[in-house]
mmCIF file of C-alpha atoms in Angstrom:
data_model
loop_
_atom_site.group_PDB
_atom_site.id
_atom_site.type_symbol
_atom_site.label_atom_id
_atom_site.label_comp_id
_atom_site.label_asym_id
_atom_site.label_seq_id
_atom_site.Cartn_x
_atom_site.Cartn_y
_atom_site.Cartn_z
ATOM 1 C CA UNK S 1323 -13.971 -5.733 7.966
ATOM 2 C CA UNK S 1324 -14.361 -2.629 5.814
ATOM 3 C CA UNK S 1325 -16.129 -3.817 2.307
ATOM 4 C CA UNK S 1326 -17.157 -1.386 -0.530
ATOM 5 C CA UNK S 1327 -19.602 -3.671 -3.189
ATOM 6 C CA UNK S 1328 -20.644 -2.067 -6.529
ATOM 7 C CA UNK S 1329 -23.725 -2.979 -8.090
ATOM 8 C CA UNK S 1330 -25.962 -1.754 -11.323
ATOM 9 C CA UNK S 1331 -23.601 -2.022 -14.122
ATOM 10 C CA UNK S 1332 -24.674 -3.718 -17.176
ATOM 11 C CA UNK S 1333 -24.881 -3.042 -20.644
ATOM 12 C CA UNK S 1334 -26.786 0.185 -21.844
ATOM 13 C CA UNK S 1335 -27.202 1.931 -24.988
ATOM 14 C CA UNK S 1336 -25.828 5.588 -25.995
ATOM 15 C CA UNK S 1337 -28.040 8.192 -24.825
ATOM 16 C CA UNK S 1338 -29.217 6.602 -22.345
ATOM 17 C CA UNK S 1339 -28.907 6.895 -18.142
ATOM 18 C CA UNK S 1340 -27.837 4.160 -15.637
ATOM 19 C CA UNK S 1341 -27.652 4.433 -11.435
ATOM 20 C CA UNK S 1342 -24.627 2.360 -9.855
ATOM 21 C CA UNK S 1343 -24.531 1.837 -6.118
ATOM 22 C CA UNK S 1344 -21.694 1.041 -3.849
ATOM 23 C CA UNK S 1345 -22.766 -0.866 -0.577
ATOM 24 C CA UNK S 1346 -20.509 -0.106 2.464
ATOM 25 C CA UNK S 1347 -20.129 -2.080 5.626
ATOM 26 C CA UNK S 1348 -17.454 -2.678 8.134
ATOM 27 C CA UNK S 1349 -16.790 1.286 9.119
ATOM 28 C CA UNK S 1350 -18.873 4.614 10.144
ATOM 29 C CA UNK S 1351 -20.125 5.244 6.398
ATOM 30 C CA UNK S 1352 -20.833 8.833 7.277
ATOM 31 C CA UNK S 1353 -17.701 9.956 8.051
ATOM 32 C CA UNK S 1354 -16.250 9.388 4.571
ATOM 33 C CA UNK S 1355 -15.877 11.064 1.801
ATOM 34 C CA UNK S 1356 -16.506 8.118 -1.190
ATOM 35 C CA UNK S 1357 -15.151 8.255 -4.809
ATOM 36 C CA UNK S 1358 -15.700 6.735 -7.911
ATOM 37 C CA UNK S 1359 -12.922 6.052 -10.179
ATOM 38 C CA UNK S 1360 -13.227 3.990 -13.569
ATOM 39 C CA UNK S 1361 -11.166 2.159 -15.821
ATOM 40 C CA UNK S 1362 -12.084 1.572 -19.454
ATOM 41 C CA UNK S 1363 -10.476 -1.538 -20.832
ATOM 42 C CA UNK S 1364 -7.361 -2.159 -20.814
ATOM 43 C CA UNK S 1365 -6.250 1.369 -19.828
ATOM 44 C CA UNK S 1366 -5.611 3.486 -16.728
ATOM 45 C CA UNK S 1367 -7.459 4.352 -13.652
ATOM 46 C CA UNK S 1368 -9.948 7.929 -14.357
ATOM 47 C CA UNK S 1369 -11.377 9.972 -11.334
ATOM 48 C CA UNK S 1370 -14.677 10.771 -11.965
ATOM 49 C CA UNK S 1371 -15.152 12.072 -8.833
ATOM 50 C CA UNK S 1372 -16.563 12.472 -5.006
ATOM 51 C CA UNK S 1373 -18.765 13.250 -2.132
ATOM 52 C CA UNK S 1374 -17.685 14.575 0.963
ATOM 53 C CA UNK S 1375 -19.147 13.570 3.817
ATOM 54 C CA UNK S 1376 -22.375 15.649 5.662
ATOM 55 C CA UNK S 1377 -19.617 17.286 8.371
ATOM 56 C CA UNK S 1378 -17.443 18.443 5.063
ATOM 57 C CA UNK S 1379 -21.108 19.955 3.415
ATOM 58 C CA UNK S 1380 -21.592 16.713 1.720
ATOM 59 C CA UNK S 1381 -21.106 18.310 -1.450
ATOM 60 C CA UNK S 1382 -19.624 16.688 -5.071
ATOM 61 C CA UNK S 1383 -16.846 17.677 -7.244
ATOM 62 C CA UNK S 1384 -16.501 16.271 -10.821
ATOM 63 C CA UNK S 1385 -14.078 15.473 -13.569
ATOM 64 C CA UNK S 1386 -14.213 17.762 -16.654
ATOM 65 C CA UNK S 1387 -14.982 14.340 -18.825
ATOM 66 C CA UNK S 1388 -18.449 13.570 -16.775
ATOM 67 C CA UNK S 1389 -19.099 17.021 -15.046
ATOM 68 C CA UNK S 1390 -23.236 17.989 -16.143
ATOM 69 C CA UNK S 1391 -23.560 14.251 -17.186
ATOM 70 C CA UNK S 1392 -23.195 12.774 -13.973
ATOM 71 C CA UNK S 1393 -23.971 12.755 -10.314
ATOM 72 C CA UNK S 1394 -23.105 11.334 -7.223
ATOM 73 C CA UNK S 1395 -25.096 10.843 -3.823
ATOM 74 C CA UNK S 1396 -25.248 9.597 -0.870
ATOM 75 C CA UNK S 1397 -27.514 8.032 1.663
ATOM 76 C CA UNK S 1398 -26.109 7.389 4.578
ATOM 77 C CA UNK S 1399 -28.905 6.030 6.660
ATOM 78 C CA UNK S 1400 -28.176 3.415 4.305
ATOM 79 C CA UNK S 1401 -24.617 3.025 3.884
ATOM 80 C CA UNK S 1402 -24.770 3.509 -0.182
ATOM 81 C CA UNK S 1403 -23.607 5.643 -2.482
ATOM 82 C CA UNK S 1404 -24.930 6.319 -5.800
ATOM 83 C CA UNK S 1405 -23.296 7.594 -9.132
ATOM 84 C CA UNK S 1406 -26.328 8.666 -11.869
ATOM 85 C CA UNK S 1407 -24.846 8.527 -15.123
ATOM 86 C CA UNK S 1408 -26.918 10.106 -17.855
ATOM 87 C CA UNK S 1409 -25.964 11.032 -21.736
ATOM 88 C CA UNK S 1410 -24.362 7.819 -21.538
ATOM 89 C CA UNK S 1411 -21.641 7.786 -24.031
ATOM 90 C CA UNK S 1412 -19.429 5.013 -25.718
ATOM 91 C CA UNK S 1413 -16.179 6.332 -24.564
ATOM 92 C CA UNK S 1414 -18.285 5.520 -20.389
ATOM 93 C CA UNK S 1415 -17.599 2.415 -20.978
ATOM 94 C CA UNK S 1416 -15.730 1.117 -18.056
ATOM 95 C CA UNK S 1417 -15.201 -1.154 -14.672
ATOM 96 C CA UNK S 1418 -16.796 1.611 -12.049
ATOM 97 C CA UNK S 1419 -14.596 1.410 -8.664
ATOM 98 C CA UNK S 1420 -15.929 3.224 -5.630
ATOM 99 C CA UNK S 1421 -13.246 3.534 -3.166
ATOM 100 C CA UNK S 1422 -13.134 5.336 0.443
ATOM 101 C CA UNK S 1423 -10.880 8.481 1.028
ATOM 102 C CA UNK S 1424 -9.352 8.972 3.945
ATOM 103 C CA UNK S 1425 -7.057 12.317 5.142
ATOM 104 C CA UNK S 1426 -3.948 11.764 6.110
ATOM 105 C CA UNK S 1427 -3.052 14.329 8.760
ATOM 106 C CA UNK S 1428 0.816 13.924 8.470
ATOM 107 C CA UNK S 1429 1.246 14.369 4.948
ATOM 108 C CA UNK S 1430 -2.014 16.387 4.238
ATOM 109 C CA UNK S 1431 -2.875 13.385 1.464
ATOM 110 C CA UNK S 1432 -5.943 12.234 0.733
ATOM 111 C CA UNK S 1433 -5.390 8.226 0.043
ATOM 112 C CA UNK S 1434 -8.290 6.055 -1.374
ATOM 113 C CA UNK S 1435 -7.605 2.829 1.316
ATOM 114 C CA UNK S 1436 -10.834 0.721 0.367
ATOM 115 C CA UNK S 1437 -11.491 -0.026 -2.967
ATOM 116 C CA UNK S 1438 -15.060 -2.301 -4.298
ATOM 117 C CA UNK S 1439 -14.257 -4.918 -6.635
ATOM 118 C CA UNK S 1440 -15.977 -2.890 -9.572
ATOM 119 C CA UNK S 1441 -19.074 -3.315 -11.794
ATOM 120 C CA UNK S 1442 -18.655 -3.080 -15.258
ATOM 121 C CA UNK S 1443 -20.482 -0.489 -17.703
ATOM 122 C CA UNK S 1444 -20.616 -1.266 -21.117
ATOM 123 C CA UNK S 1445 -22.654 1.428 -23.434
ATOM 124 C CA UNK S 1446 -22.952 0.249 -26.790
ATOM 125 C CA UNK S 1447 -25.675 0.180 -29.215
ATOM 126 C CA UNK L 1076 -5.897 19.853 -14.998
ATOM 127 C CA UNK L 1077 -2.125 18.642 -13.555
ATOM 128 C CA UNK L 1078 -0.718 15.427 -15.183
ATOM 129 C CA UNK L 1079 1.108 12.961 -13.678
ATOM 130 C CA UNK L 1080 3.825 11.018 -15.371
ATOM 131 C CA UNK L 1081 4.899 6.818 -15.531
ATOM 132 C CA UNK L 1082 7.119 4.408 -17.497
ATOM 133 C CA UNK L 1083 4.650 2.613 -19.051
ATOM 134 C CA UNK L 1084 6.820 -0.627 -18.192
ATOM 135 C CA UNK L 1085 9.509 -1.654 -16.519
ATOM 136 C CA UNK L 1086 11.343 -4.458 -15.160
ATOM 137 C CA UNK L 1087 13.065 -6.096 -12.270
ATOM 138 C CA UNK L 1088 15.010 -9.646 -12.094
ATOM 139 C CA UNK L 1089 13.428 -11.829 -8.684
ATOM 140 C CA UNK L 1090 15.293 -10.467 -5.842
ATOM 141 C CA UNK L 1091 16.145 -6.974 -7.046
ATOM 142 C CA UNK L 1092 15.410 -3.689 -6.649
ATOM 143 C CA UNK L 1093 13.449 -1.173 -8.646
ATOM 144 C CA UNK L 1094 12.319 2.042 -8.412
ATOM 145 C CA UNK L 1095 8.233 3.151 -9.957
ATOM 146 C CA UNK L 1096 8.532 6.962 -10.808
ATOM 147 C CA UNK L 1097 6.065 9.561 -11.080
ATOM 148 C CA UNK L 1098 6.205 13.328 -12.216
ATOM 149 C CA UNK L 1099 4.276 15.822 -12.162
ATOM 150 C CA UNK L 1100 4.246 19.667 -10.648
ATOM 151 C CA UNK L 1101 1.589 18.765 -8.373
ATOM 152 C CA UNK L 1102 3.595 16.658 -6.720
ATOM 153 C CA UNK L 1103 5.579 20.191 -5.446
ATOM 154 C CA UNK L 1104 2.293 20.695 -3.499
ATOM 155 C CA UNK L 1105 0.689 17.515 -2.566
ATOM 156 C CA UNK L 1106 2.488 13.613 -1.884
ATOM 157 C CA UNK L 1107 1.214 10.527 -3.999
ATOM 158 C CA UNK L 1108 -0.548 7.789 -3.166
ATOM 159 C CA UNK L 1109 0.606 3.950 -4.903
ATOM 160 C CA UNK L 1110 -1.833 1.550 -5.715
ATOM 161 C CA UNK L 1111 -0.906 -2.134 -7.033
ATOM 162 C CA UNK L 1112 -3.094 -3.645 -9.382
ATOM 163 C CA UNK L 1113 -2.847 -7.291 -10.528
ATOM 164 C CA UNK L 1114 -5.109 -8.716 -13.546
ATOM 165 C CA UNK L 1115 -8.528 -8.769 -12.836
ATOM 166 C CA UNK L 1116 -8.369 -7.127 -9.483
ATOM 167 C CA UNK L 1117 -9.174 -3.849 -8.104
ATOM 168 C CA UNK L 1118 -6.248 -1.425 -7.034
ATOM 169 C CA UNK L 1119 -5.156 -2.014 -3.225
ATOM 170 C CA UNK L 1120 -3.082 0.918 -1.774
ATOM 171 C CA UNK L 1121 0.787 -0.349 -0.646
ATOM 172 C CA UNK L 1122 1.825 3.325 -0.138
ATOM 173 C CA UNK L 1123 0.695 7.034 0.971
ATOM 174 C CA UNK L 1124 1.470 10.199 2.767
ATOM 175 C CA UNK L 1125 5.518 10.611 3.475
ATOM 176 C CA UNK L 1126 6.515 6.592 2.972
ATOM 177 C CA UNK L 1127 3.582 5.108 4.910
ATOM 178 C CA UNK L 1128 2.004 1.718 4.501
ATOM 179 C CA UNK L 1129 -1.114 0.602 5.161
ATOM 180 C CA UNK L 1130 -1.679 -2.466 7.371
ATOM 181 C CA UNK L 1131 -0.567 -6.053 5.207
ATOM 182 C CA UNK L 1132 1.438 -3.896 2.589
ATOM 183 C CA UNK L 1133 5.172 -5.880 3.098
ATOM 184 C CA UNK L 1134 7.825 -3.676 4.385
ATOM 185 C CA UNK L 1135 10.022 -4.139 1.114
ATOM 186 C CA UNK L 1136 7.402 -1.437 -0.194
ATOM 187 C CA UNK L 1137 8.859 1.774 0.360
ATOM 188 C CA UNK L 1138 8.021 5.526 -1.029
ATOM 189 C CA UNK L 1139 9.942 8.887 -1.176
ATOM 190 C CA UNK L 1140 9.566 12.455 -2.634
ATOM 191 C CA UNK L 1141 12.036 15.016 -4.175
ATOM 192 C CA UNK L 1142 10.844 18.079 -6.615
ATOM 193 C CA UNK L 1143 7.700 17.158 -8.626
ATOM 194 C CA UNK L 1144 9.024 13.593 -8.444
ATOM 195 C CA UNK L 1145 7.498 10.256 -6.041
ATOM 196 C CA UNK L 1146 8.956 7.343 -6.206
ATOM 197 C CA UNK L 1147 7.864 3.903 -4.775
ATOM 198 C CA UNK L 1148 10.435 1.489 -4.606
ATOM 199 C CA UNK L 1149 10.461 -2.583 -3.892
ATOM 200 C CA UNK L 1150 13.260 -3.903 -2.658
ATOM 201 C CA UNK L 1151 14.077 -7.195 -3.187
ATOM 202 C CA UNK L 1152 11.126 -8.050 -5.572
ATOM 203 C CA UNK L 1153 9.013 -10.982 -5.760
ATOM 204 C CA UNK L 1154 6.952 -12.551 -7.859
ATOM 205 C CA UNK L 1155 3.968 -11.608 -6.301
ATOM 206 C CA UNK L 1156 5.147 -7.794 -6.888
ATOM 207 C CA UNK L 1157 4.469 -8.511 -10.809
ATOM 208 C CA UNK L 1158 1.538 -5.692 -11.795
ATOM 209 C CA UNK L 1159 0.219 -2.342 -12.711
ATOM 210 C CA UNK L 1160 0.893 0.348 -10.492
ATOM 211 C CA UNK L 1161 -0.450 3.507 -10.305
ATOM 212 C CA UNK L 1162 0.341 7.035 -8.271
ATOM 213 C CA UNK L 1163 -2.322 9.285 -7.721
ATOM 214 C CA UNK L 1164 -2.381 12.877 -6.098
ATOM 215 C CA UNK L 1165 -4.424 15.953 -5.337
ATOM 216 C CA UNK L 1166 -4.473 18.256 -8.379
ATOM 217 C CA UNK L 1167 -2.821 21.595 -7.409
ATOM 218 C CA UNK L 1168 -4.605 23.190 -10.333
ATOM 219 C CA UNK L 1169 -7.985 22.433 -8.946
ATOM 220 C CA UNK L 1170 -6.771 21.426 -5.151
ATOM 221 C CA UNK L 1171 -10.310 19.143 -5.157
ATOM 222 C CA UNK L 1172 -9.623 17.262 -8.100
ATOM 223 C CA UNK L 1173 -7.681 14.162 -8.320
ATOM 224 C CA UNK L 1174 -5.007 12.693 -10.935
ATOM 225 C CA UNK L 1175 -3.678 9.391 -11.356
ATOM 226 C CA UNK L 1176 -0.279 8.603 -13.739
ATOM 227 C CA UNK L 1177 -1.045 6.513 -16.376
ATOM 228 C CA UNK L 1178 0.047 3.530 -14.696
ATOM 229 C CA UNK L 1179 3.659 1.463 -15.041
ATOM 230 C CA UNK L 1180 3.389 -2.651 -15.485
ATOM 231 C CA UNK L 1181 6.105 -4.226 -13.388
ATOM 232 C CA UNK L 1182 7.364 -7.316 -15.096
ATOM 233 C CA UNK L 1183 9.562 -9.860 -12.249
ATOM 234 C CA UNK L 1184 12.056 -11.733 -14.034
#
């Protein structure tokens, strides 16, 4: 059974930096590009953004709203993936979702079909 | 960045059918994904790709495509089918960026 579990949220104060993880198990973590997506309360889903897996270069690619502030990684010796958040700022307050992308050759989509049950980040002073 | 566009609600009476929209121009380029979301719970997928559904999504869950517009459509909606859902796509602006629609609630009558 694929399972994506978020961990490290908490409450943090402006400024300041925070490291989530997401724990995989069930599936070849490797292979898999993972992304984080957020939701602040009640509003939408945000991409923040994703690593590609080592055969794709394993490299990152940002939203405009976190790019410089933030960073993702991966270990996948491990099975985690990791989203540094410095410069925390109020408006990063959110429930942090990593998910699991997956390419869909028919379509040419790119589908998030595993989502964690989130961790919530709350940055006030 | 590309923008995709919901209803921010609408509804359905128990039984019926509705159709979720979504627009956007990057839809011209790439199809959207559908997510449900119920209170409290993360998104699950129910649709992708050309109308494709991923194992334990019902078969009353169906997608389609025209212009820069998706559509996922429940036919013959239950209860259960009462939520948020979301589209998401590719961004064809930035083809490694990613954009989700604001999000339509479903109210079941």
């Amino acid at each position: 059974e694929v399972q994506l579990v978020e961990s490290g949220g908490g409450l943090v104060q402006p400024g300041r930096s925070l490291r989530l993880s997401c724990t995989a198990s069930g599936f070849t973590f490797g292979d898999y590009a993972l992304t984080w997506v957020r939701q602040a309360p009640g509003r939408g889903l945000e991409w923040v953004g994703f690593i590609r897996s080592k055969a794709y270069g394993g490299t990152t690619e940002y939203a405009a709203s976190v790019k410089d502030r933030f960073t993702i990684s991966r270990d996948d010796s491990k099975s985690i993936a990791y989203l540094q958040m410095n410069s925390l700022k109020t408006e990063d307050t959110a429930v942090y979702y990593c998910t699991r992308e997956v390419f869909d050759y028919g379509s040419g989509s790119y589908p998030f079909d595993y989502w964690g049950q989130g961790t919530l980040l709350t940055v006030s002073s | 960045s590309s923008e995709l566009t919901q209803d921010p609600a609408v509804s359905v009476a128990l039984g019926q059918t509705v159709r979720i929209s979504c627009q956007g121009d990057t839809l011209r380029n790439y199809y959207a994904s559908w997510y449900q979301q119920k209170p409290g719970q993360a998104p699950v997928l129910v649709i992708f790709g050309k109308n494709n559904r991923p194992s334990g999504i019902p078969d009353r869950f169906s997608g389609s495509s025209s212009g820069n517009t998706a559509s996922l459509t429940i036919t013959g909606a239950q209860a259960e089918d009462e939520a948020d859902y979301y589209c998401n796509s590719r961004d064809s602006s930035n083809n490694y960026h990613v954009v989700f629609g604001g999000g339509t609630k479903l109210t079941v009558l």
